Amino acid sequence: MFRRKIRKYLPTVDHFERLPWARPFKRFLGHPNIWALNRKSIAGGVAAGLFCGLIPGPFQIFGSLLWVLVAKVNMPVAFAVTLYTNPVTIVPLYLIAVAYGDLLLGGLGESNLPPIPEWNWSAWGDSTHAMVDWMLSMGPSLAVGLPALMVTLSILGYFSVRLAWNIGVRIAVVRRRRRNLSAIR
């Protein structure tokens, strides 16, 4: 039911032909799977968003766009899922990445975490620089843990969506069978 309601808002291949600025991108954005609402495309979009959400800085959407264009997965879902990282969640996620890196390095990293710098919204440039210096001070643990966490989250997200979709389909089939059986009686 949700797919039927949202489908009328999704662009078609002809949509890009009608927009003059979008015509050069029709070859890339006109692929039907980029806008499809099926389990493979949605799961791929979630995986792309989870992976690219941990890319530092403003490059998350650009990374998602590259993933979408190469893998032909759902673009709106990929863009929306990258929003799980924000100024509130990024520090805990990076701390998890450092711990994951320590685990994977088997004690080689053993990083002593320096204190997290204070964030000053009135001087966000200095605060961003302090945050980058803080991340670089974690060294090999972050360098190994962040890509490993990106891959792990994207794999878990992909298979979780596929599993949830299959469970939803099975529940719908059971309900339909019950409804048909009660109509026959």
Tab-separated table of C-alpha atoms in Angstrom:
chain	number	residue	atom	x	y	z
A	1	MET	CA	0.000	0.000	0.000
A	2	PHE	CA	2.841	2.386	0.833
A	3	ARG	CA	4.521	1.616	-2.486
A	4	ARG	CA	1.331	2.434	-4.401
A	5	LYS	CA	1.020	5.795	-2.656
A	6	ILE	CA	4.631	6.838	-3.132
A	7	ARG	CA	4.994	5.545	-6.702
A	8	LYS	CA	3.143	8.553	-8.147
A	9	TYR	CA	5.861	10.872	-6.769
A	10	LEU	CA	8.790	8.929	-8.216
A	11	PRO	CA	10.257	10.124	-11.515
A	12	THR	CA	10.028	8.081	-14.667
A	13	VAL	CA	12.558	7.883	-17.478
A	14	ASP	CA	10.506	10.463	-19.417
A	15	HIS	CA	10.687	12.836	-16.457
A	16	PHE	CA	14.355	13.548	-17.175
A	17	GLU	CA	13.588	14.267	-20.827
A	18	ARG	CA	11.163	17.046	-19.829
A	19	LEU	CA	13.687	18.830	-17.583
A	20	PRO	CA	16.276	20.679	-19.670
A	21	TRP	CA	18.950	20.666	-16.957
A	22	ALA	CA	18.487	16.931	-16.346
A	23	ARG	CA	18.782	15.752	-19.951
A	24	PRO	CA	22.565	15.250	-19.780
A	25	PHE	CA	22.098	13.051	-16.703
A	26	LYS	CA	19.232	10.975	-18.142
A	27	ARG	CA	21.632	8.170	-19.013
A	28	PHE	CA	22.627	7.870	-15.351
A	29	LEU	CA	19.507	8.886	-13.438
A	30	GLY	CA	17.012	7.375	-15.863
A	31	HIS	CA	17.789	3.805	-14.896
A	32	PRO	CA	14.542	2.369	-13.478
A	33	ASN	CA	16.244	0.508	-10.637
A	34	ILE	CA	17.514	3.784	-9.137
A	35	TRP	CA	13.877	4.689	-8.418
A	36	ALA	CA	12.519	1.151	-7.945
A	37	LEU	CA	10.733	0.087	-4.791
A	38	ASN	CA	11.773	-3.548	-4.703
A	39	ARG	CA	13.697	-5.491	-2.097
A	40	LYS	CA	17.003	-5.565	-3.984
A	41	SER	CA	17.040	-1.856	-4.773
A	42	ILE	CA	15.912	-0.769	-1.303
A	43	ALA	CA	18.377	-3.111	0.430
A	44	GLY	CA	21.171	-1.835	-1.798
A	45	GLY	CA	20.198	1.759	-1.016
A	46	VAL	CA	20.318	1.034	2.708
A	47	ALA	CA	23.734	-0.604	2.316
A	48	ALA	CA	25.014	2.380	0.319
A	49	GLY	CA	23.695	4.844	2.886
A	50	LEU	CA	25.144	2.952	5.839
A	51	PHE	CA	28.521	2.631	4.144
A	52	CYS	CA	28.733	6.235	2.948
A	53	GLY	CA	27.277	7.684	6.134
A	54	LEU	CA	30.624	7.205	7.862
A	55	ILE	CA	32.574	9.041	5.182
A	56	PRO	CA	33.978	12.130	6.884
A	57	GLY	CA	32.710	15.563	6.039
A	58	PRO	CA	30.237	16.604	3.395
A	59	PHE	CA	31.205	13.818	0.996
A	60	GLN	CA	28.558	11.363	2.237
A	61	ILE	CA	25.923	12.216	-0.377
A	62	PHE	CA	28.538	12.304	-3.136
A	63	GLY	CA	29.792	8.861	-2.070
A	64	SER	CA	26.219	7.576	-2.022
A	65	LEU	CA	25.619	8.994	-5.485
A	66	LEU	CA	28.678	7.164	-6.827
A	67	TRP	CA	27.520	3.907	-5.210
A	68	VAL	CA	24.002	4.391	-6.617
A	69	LEU	CA	25.251	5.055	-10.142
A	70	VAL	CA	27.583	2.062	-10.124
A	71	ALA	CA	25.353	-0.479	-8.361
A	72	LYS	CA	21.974	0.840	-9.623
A	73	VAL	CA	20.295	0.874	-6.204
A	74	ASN	CA	17.601	3.171	-4.807
A	75	MET	CA	18.939	6.726	-4.653
A	76	PRO	CA	16.412	8.375	-2.284
A	77	VAL	CA	16.896	5.591	0.248
A	78	ALA	CA	20.686	5.806	0.009
A	79	PHE	CA	20.612	9.568	0.535
A	80	ALA	CA	18.171	9.344	3.447
A	81	VAL	CA	20.092	6.594	5.255
A	82	THR	CA	23.320	8.642	5.246
A	83	LEU	CA	21.578	10.948	7.707
A	84	TYR	CA	22.137	8.473	10.550
A	85	THR	CA	25.391	10.304	11.108
A	86	ASN	CA	25.054	13.804	12.470
A	87	PRO	CA	26.893	15.942	15.046
A	88	VAL	CA	25.289	13.945	17.871
A	89	THR	CA	25.986	10.425	16.570
A	90	ILE	CA	29.324	10.838	14.815
A	91	VAL	CA	31.500	10.815	17.954
A	92	PRO	CA	29.997	7.576	19.367
A	93	LEU	CA	30.258	5.947	15.927
A	94	TYR	CA	33.916	6.905	15.637
A	95	LEU	CA	34.576	5.605	19.153
A	96	ILE	CA	32.951	2.311	18.113
A	97	ALA	CA	35.167	2.330	15.002
A	98	VAL	CA	38.276	2.822	17.158
A	99	ALA	CA	37.251	-0.045	19.453
A	100	TYR	CA	36.519	-2.199	16.391
A	101	GLY	CA	39.935	-1.300	14.985
A	102	ASP	CA	41.591	-2.239	18.275
A	103	LEU	CA	39.763	-5.565	18.181
A	104	LEU	CA	40.809	-6.263	14.594
A	105	LEU	CA	44.408	-5.227	15.209
A	106	GLY	CA	44.587	-7.587	18.162
A	107	GLY	CA	46.070	-5.138	20.585
A	108	LEU	CA	48.478	-3.599	18.047
A	109	GLY	CA	46.493	-0.393	18.057
A	110	GLU	CA	45.808	-0.113	21.782
A	111	SER	CA	44.915	3.504	21.397
A	112	ASN	CA	44.698	5.736	24.399
A	113	LEU	CA	41.796	7.959	23.545
A	114	PRO	CA	42.530	11.621	24.059
A	115	PRO	CA	39.661	13.640	25.511
A	116	ILE	CA	37.006	14.674	23.023
A	117	PRO	CA	37.405	18.354	22.139
A	118	GLU	CA	34.688	20.793	23.145
A	119	TRP	CA	32.446	21.930	20.306
A	120	ASN	CA	31.945	25.671	20.012
A	121	TRP	CA	29.157	26.596	17.593
A	122	SER	CA	30.309	30.199	17.377
A	123	ALA	CA	33.736	29.065	16.148
A	124	TRP	CA	32.781	25.959	14.218
A	125	GLY	CA	35.854	26.171	11.956
A	126	ASP	CA	38.183	25.868	14.918
A	127	SER	CA	35.987	23.178	16.417
A	128	THR	CA	36.055	21.194	13.176
A	129	HIS	CA	39.837	21.491	13.033
A	130	ALA	CA	40.086	20.298	16.650
A	131	MET	CA	37.789	17.347	15.837
A	132	VAL	CA	39.920	16.357	12.821
A	133	ASP	CA	43.075	16.537	14.955
A	134	TRP	CA	41.333	14.382	17.581
A	135	MET	CA	40.418	11.772	14.948
A	136	LEU	CA	43.937	11.735	13.490
A	137	SER	CA	45.400	11.183	16.961
A	138	MET	CA	43.706	7.767	17.083
A	139	GLY	CA	45.968	6.482	14.330
A	140	PRO	CA	45.843	2.893	13.115
A	141	SER	CA	42.841	1.897	15.218
A	142	LEU	CA	40.637	4.403	13.435
A	143	ALA	CA	42.271	3.749	10.055
A	144	VAL	CA	41.394	0.044	10.304
A	145	GLY	CA	38.202	0.283	12.339
A	146	LEU	CA	36.359	2.884	10.268
A	147	PRO	CA	36.435	1.011	6.932
A	148	ALA	CA	35.700	-2.249	8.752
A	149	LEU	CA	32.696	-0.654	10.474
A	150	MET	CA	31.516	0.792	7.150
A	151	VAL	CA	31.599	-2.624	5.499
A	152	THR	CA	30.040	-4.365	8.510
A	153	LEU	CA	27.169	-1.883	8.783
A	154	SER	CA	26.432	-2.027	5.063
A	155	ILE	CA	26.378	-5.847	5.030
A	156	LEU	CA	24.175	-5.978	8.135
A	157	GLY	CA	21.855	-3.320	6.692
A	158	TYR	CA	21.545	-5.097	3.344
A	159	PHE	CA	20.693	-8.479	4.816
A	160	SER	CA	18.426	-6.984	7.513
A	161	VAL	CA	16.312	-5.269	4.866
A	162	ARG	CA	16.173	-8.427	2.764
A	163	LEU	CA	15.135	-10.470	5.811
A	164	ALA	CA	12.529	-7.936	6.938
A	165	TRP	CA	11.135	-7.723	3.398
A	166	ASN	CA	10.846	-11.522	3.175
A	167	ILE	CA	9.124	-11.687	6.560
A	168	GLY	CA	6.705	-8.959	5.466
A	169	VAL	CA	5.907	-10.822	2.248
A	170	ARG	CA	5.323	-14.073	4.129
A	171	ILE	CA	3.009	-12.344	6.600
A	172	ALA	CA	1.055	-10.793	3.721
A	173	VAL	CA	0.725	-14.183	2.011
A	174	VAL	CA	-0.550	-15.815	5.209
A	175	ARG	CA	-3.091	-13.019	5.727
A	176	ARG	CA	-4.246	-13.262	2.124
A	177	ARG	CA	-4.699	-17.044	2.437
A	178	ARG	CA	-6.686	-16.637	5.653
A	179	ARG	CA	-8.875	-13.981	4.065
A	180	ASN	CA	-9.472	-16.164	0.994
A	181	LEU	CA	-10.272	-19.187	3.163
A	182	SER	CA	-12.768	-17.222	5.229
A	183	ALA	CA	-14.413	-15.891	2.049
A	184	ILE	CA	-14.814	-19.449	0.711
A	185	ARG	CA	-16.519	-20.676	3.887
